[in-house]
PDB file of C-alpha atoms in Angstrom:
ATOM      1  CA  MET A   1      -2.149 -45.454 -20.717  1.00  0.00           C
ATOM      2  CA  ALA A   2      -3.211 -44.499 -17.191  1.00  0.00           C
ATOM      3  CA  LYS A   3      -6.568 -42.859 -16.688  1.00  0.00           C
ATOM      4  CA  ALA A   4      -6.502 -39.231 -15.668  1.00  0.00           C
ATOM      5  CA  HIS A   5      -8.208 -38.536 -12.369  1.00  0.00           C
ATOM      6  CA  CYS A   6      -9.273 -35.331 -10.682  1.00  0.00           C
ATOM      7  CA  VAL A   7      -6.738 -34.305  -8.035  1.00  0.00           C
ATOM      8  CA  TRP A   8      -9.559 -32.998  -5.823  1.00  0.00           C
ATOM      9  CA  CYS A   9     -12.255 -35.694  -5.834  1.00  0.00           C
ATOM     10  CA  ARG A  10     -10.264 -38.496  -7.559  1.00  0.00           C
ATOM     11  CA  ARG A  11     -13.035 -39.281 -10.030  1.00  0.00           C
ATOM     12  CA  ASP A  12     -11.722 -40.811 -13.239  1.00  0.00           C
ATOM     13  CA  CYS A  13     -11.964 -38.265 -16.021  1.00  0.00           C
ATOM     14  CA  THR A  14     -13.638 -40.455 -18.601  1.00  0.00           C
ATOM     15  CA  GLY A  15     -16.966 -40.441 -20.397  1.00  0.00           C
ATOM     16  CA  PRO A  16     -19.220 -37.678 -19.092  1.00  0.00           C
ATOM     17  CA  VAL A  17     -16.624 -36.634 -16.482  1.00  0.00           C
ATOM     18  CA  ARG A  18     -14.410 -34.324 -18.522  1.00  0.00           C
ATOM     19  CA  ALA A  19     -10.851 -33.457 -17.567  1.00  0.00           C
ATOM     20  CA  THR A  20     -10.066 -29.751 -17.295  1.00  0.00           C
ATOM     21  CA  THR A  21      -6.891 -27.827 -16.573  1.00  0.00           C
ATOM     22  CA  ASP A  22      -6.870 -26.281 -13.111  1.00  0.00           C
ATOM     23  CA  HIS A  23      -4.274 -23.594 -12.357  1.00  0.00           C
ATOM     24  CA  LEU A  24      -3.141 -24.124  -8.743  1.00  0.00           C
ATOM     25  CA  VAL A  25      -1.904 -20.546  -8.459  1.00  0.00           C
ATOM     26  CA  PRO A  26      -4.780 -18.671 -10.106  1.00  0.00           C
ATOM     27  CA  LYS A  27      -4.019 -16.075 -12.732  1.00  0.00           C
ATOM     28  CA  VAL A  28      -5.593 -13.432 -10.469  1.00  0.00           C
ATOM     29  CA  LYS A  29      -2.826 -14.234  -7.939  1.00  0.00           C
ATOM     30  CA  GLY A  30      -0.101 -13.926 -10.566  1.00  0.00           C
ATOM     31  CA  GLY A  31      -0.030 -17.604 -11.548  1.00  0.00           C
ATOM     32  CA  PRO A  32       1.391 -18.365 -14.974  1.00  0.00           C
ATOM     33  CA  SER A  33      -0.091 -20.506 -17.733  1.00  0.00           C
ATOM     34  CA  TRP A  34       2.782 -22.959 -17.430  1.00  0.00           C
ATOM     35  CA  LEU A  35       2.470 -26.750 -17.293  1.00  0.00           C
ATOM     36  CA  GLU A  36       4.107 -26.590 -13.858  1.00  0.00           C
ATOM     37  CA  ASN A  37       1.056 -24.693 -12.568  1.00  0.00           C
ATOM     38  CA  GLU A  38      -1.566 -27.063 -13.970  1.00  0.00           C
ATOM     39  CA  VAL A  39      -3.287 -30.160 -12.620  1.00  0.00           C
ATOM     40  CA  VAL A  40      -6.115 -32.311 -13.945  1.00  0.00           C
ATOM     41  CA  ALA A  41      -9.449 -31.551 -12.332  1.00  0.00           C
ATOM     42  CA  CYS A  42     -12.949 -32.596 -13.286  1.00  0.00           C
ATOM     43  CA  GLY A  43     -15.144 -29.752 -14.502  1.00  0.00           C
ATOM     44  CA  ARG A  44     -17.249 -29.853 -11.332  1.00  0.00           C
ATOM     45  CA  CYS A  45     -14.262 -29.348  -9.032  1.00  0.00           C
ATOM     46  CA  ASN A  46     -12.619 -26.742 -11.262  1.00  0.00           C
ATOM     47  CA  ARG A  47     -15.793 -24.635 -11.390  1.00  0.00           C
ATOM     48  CA  ALA A  48     -16.513 -25.046  -7.671  1.00  0.00           C
ATOM     49  CA  ARG A  49     -12.964 -24.150  -6.662  1.00  0.00           C
ATOM     50  CA  GLY A  50     -12.876 -20.933  -8.664  1.00  0.00           C
ATOM     51  CA  HIS A  51     -10.181 -18.747  -7.093  1.00  0.00           C
ATOM     52  CA  THR A  52     -10.143 -20.600  -3.757  1.00  0.00           C
ATOM     53  CA  SER A  53      -6.603 -21.333  -2.635  1.00  0.00           C
ATOM     54  CA  PRO A  54      -5.332 -24.902  -3.016  1.00  0.00           C
ATOM     55  CA  ALA A  55      -5.028 -25.297   0.785  1.00  0.00           C
ATOM     56  CA  ASP A  56      -8.559 -24.013   1.418  1.00  0.00           C
ATOM     57  CA  TRP A  57     -10.014 -26.135  -1.397  1.00  0.00           C
ATOM     58  CA  PHE A  58      -8.121 -29.182  -0.110  1.00  0.00           C
ATOM     59  CA  ALA A  59      -9.795 -28.682   3.290  1.00  0.00           C
ATOM     60  CA  GLU A  60     -13.187 -28.243   1.614  1.00  0.00           C
ATOM     61  CA  CYS A  61     -12.709 -31.466  -0.371  1.00  0.00           C
ATOM     62  CA  ARG A  62     -11.957 -33.357   2.829  1.00  0.00           C
ATOM     63  CA  ARG A  63     -15.015 -31.783   4.482  1.00  0.00           C
ATOM     64  CA  ARG A  64     -17.091 -33.121   1.588  1.00  0.00           C
ATOM     65  CA  GLY A  65     -15.740 -36.626   2.251  1.00  0.00           C
ATOM     66  CA  TRP A  66     -13.415 -36.741  -0.756  1.00  0.00           C
ATOM     67  CA  ASP A  67      -9.802 -37.913  -0.725  1.00  0.00           C
ATOM     68  CA  PRO A  68      -7.847 -35.222  -2.605  1.00  0.00           C
ATOM     69  CA  ASP A  69      -4.484 -36.228  -4.065  1.00  0.00           C
ATOM     70  CA  LEU A  70      -2.147 -34.266  -1.777  1.00  0.00           C
ATOM     71  CA  PRO A  71       1.088 -35.694  -3.255  1.00  0.00           C
ATOM     72  CA  ALA A  72       0.011 -34.598  -6.747  1.00  0.00           C
ATOM     73  CA  VAL A  73      -0.899 -31.088  -5.579  1.00  0.00           C
ATOM     74  CA  LEU A  74       2.332 -30.707  -3.604  1.00  0.00           C
ATOM     75  CA  GLY A  75       4.387 -32.077  -6.492  1.00  0.00           C
ATOM     76  CA  THR A  76       2.876 -29.574  -8.894  1.00  0.00           C
ATOM     77  CA  LEU A  77       3.414 -26.654  -6.509  1.00  0.00           C
ATOM     78  CA  ARG A  78       7.029 -27.719  -5.958  1.00  0.00           C
ATOM     79  CA  SER A  79       7.568 -27.983  -9.718  1.00  0.00           C
ATOM     80  CA  LEU A  80       6.170 -24.485 -10.114  1.00  0.00           C
ATOM     81  CA  ALA A  81       8.473 -23.136  -7.392  1.00  0.00           C
ATOM     82  CA  ALA A  82      11.466 -24.707  -9.162  1.00  0.00           C
ATOM     83  CA  ALA A  83      10.365 -23.326 -12.547  1.00  0.00           C
ATOM     84  CA  ILE A  84       9.976 -19.823 -11.097  1.00  0.00           C
ATOM     85  CA  ALA A  85      13.428 -20.066  -9.491  1.00  0.00           C
ATOM     86  CA  GLU A  86      14.913 -21.116 -12.839  1.00  0.00           C
ATOM     87  CA  ARG A  87      13.015 -18.723 -15.122  1.00  0.00           C
ATOM     88  CA  GLY A  88      12.629 -15.783 -12.767  1.00  0.00           C
ATOM     89  CA  GLY A  89       9.852 -13.234 -12.660  1.00  0.00           C
ATOM     90  CA  LEU A  90       6.373 -13.785 -11.229  1.00  0.00           C
ATOM     91  CA  ARG A  91       6.985 -11.657  -8.139  1.00  0.00           C
ATOM     92  CA  ARG A  92       3.277 -11.578  -7.355  1.00  0.00           C
ATOM     93  CA  ALA A  93       2.914 -15.376  -7.440  1.00  0.00           C
ATOM     94  CA  ARG A  94       5.895 -16.216  -5.204  1.00  0.00           C
ATOM     95  CA  PRO A  95       4.490 -15.232  -1.760  1.00  0.00           C
ATOM     96  CA  TYR A  96       1.160 -16.903  -2.545  1.00  0.00           C
ATOM     97  CA  LEU A  97       2.915 -20.065  -3.737  1.00  0.00           C
ATOM     98  CA  ASP A  98       5.211 -20.159  -0.687  1.00  0.00           C
ATOM     99  CA  GLY A  99       2.255 -19.801   1.677  1.00  0.00           C
ATOM    100  CA  GLN A 100       0.304 -22.577  -0.038  1.00  0.00           C
ATOM    101  CA  LEU A 101       3.302 -24.902   0.082  1.00  0.00           C
ATOM    102  CA  ARG A 102       3.776 -24.273   3.812  1.00  0.00           C
ATOM    103  CA  ARG A 103       0.110 -24.938   4.591  1.00  0.00           C
ATOM    104  CA  LEU A 104      -0.126 -28.103   2.499  1.00  0.00           C
ATOM    105  CA  GLU A 105       3.218 -29.476   3.728  1.00  0.00           C
ATOM    106  CA  ARG A 106       1.933 -29.125   7.302  1.00  0.00           C
ATOM    107  CA  LEU A 107      -1.102 -31.208   6.327  1.00  0.00           C
ATOM    108  CA  ALA A 108       1.219 -33.827   4.870  1.00  0.00           C
ATOM    109  CA  GLY A 109       3.346 -33.817   8.021  1.00  0.00           C
ATOM    110  CA  GLU A 110       6.403 -32.677   6.095  1.00  0.00           C
ATOM    111  CA  PRO A 111       8.943 -30.059   7.189  1.00  0.00           C
TER     112      PRO A 111
END
């Protein structure tokens, strides 16, 4: 079984470093409690991020010298966009999600 690692700082979530569930689109922005909106984050990163947007927190992680897992974050956001398209609803989350995808895709050099 592969070790879980924090998508923000990439620390292995073992021993004293506990894995937590981080909602990429925060509930305060209309994000659902769906698996498609969740990534593994260590407790330190989850608490420090708070309601900071994924794109802003990604930039902060890089500023701190960490190597955040951009493919994992983008994959989760894309899965959430597909789930919203399939299930409907979440009008409040859609513009926020679209904006975060655009910003992070630019960082990845994707269209």
